[in-house]
Amino acid sequence: TPKTHLASGVVKVPVQGLRRGRCRVEVQLSDGSSALAHYLVLPPLPTQISRVATHWATDAWLPRNSTDPFGRGAAVLPYDREDRRIRLDDGRAYDVGLSDDAGAANNLGLATSQAFAPTSLPLSRLDEYV
């Protein structure tokens, strides 16, 4: 692996994650000790943004004509990954609302994702939400 020796004495070694997952990097120091760094390798940011926007626009999307007991519709609600469904109610009321910190976050996230990587389905969902 090509290394770059900097004037400060630091040695730069380029690394590249080849697939998603956890990894550990161990560095042997000149005094005989070692240092460990743990990493979670993720896909590139544009891929992550696209995936979460698609999730919000499909799986976590509550349609306007839904039979929500609180009359909500056309919004992104929290999604329960274990049950694979939208959370319409929960003991933590703040978690399933639309106007407070937790409730508004998914809709704001969907809007923000479209500022970086706009696609047609999430954009149409935002139009419906507004």
Phi, psi and omega in degrees: 000130179292134180243153175241123177264118180271159181300332181286354182096354179283140176253122179264127178236117180287138176230154180220128176284127182268335177206164181294141176153182179266147175213165179229134177245126178247130182244127176270123182268160185296338179273006178094347178278172179227160178229142180245143173227132178254135182232151169248111182276125181241161174298167179302152183306316179301324177292316179298316180298315180298318181294315181290325177296319178296319177299312180296323184279345181242288186296315186267006183276126175261113183295156181302321185267024181289164179261048180291131182295342181258004177078014179282157176188163181052062180201162173268123178247164178301142182247129178270108184293326179293314181275348182055052178205163176289142175271108179273330176214160185196154177298335177265089188306324182297337186285337184242013177279183178241351190243348181261188186304308183288318184290323183280344188298317182295318179293320176295320177298319178298316179296316181295321180300327183283343174289332183261325184212073184294136174223160192295314184296309178300324178295319179293326176295319178296319176301318180292322180296316182287000000 
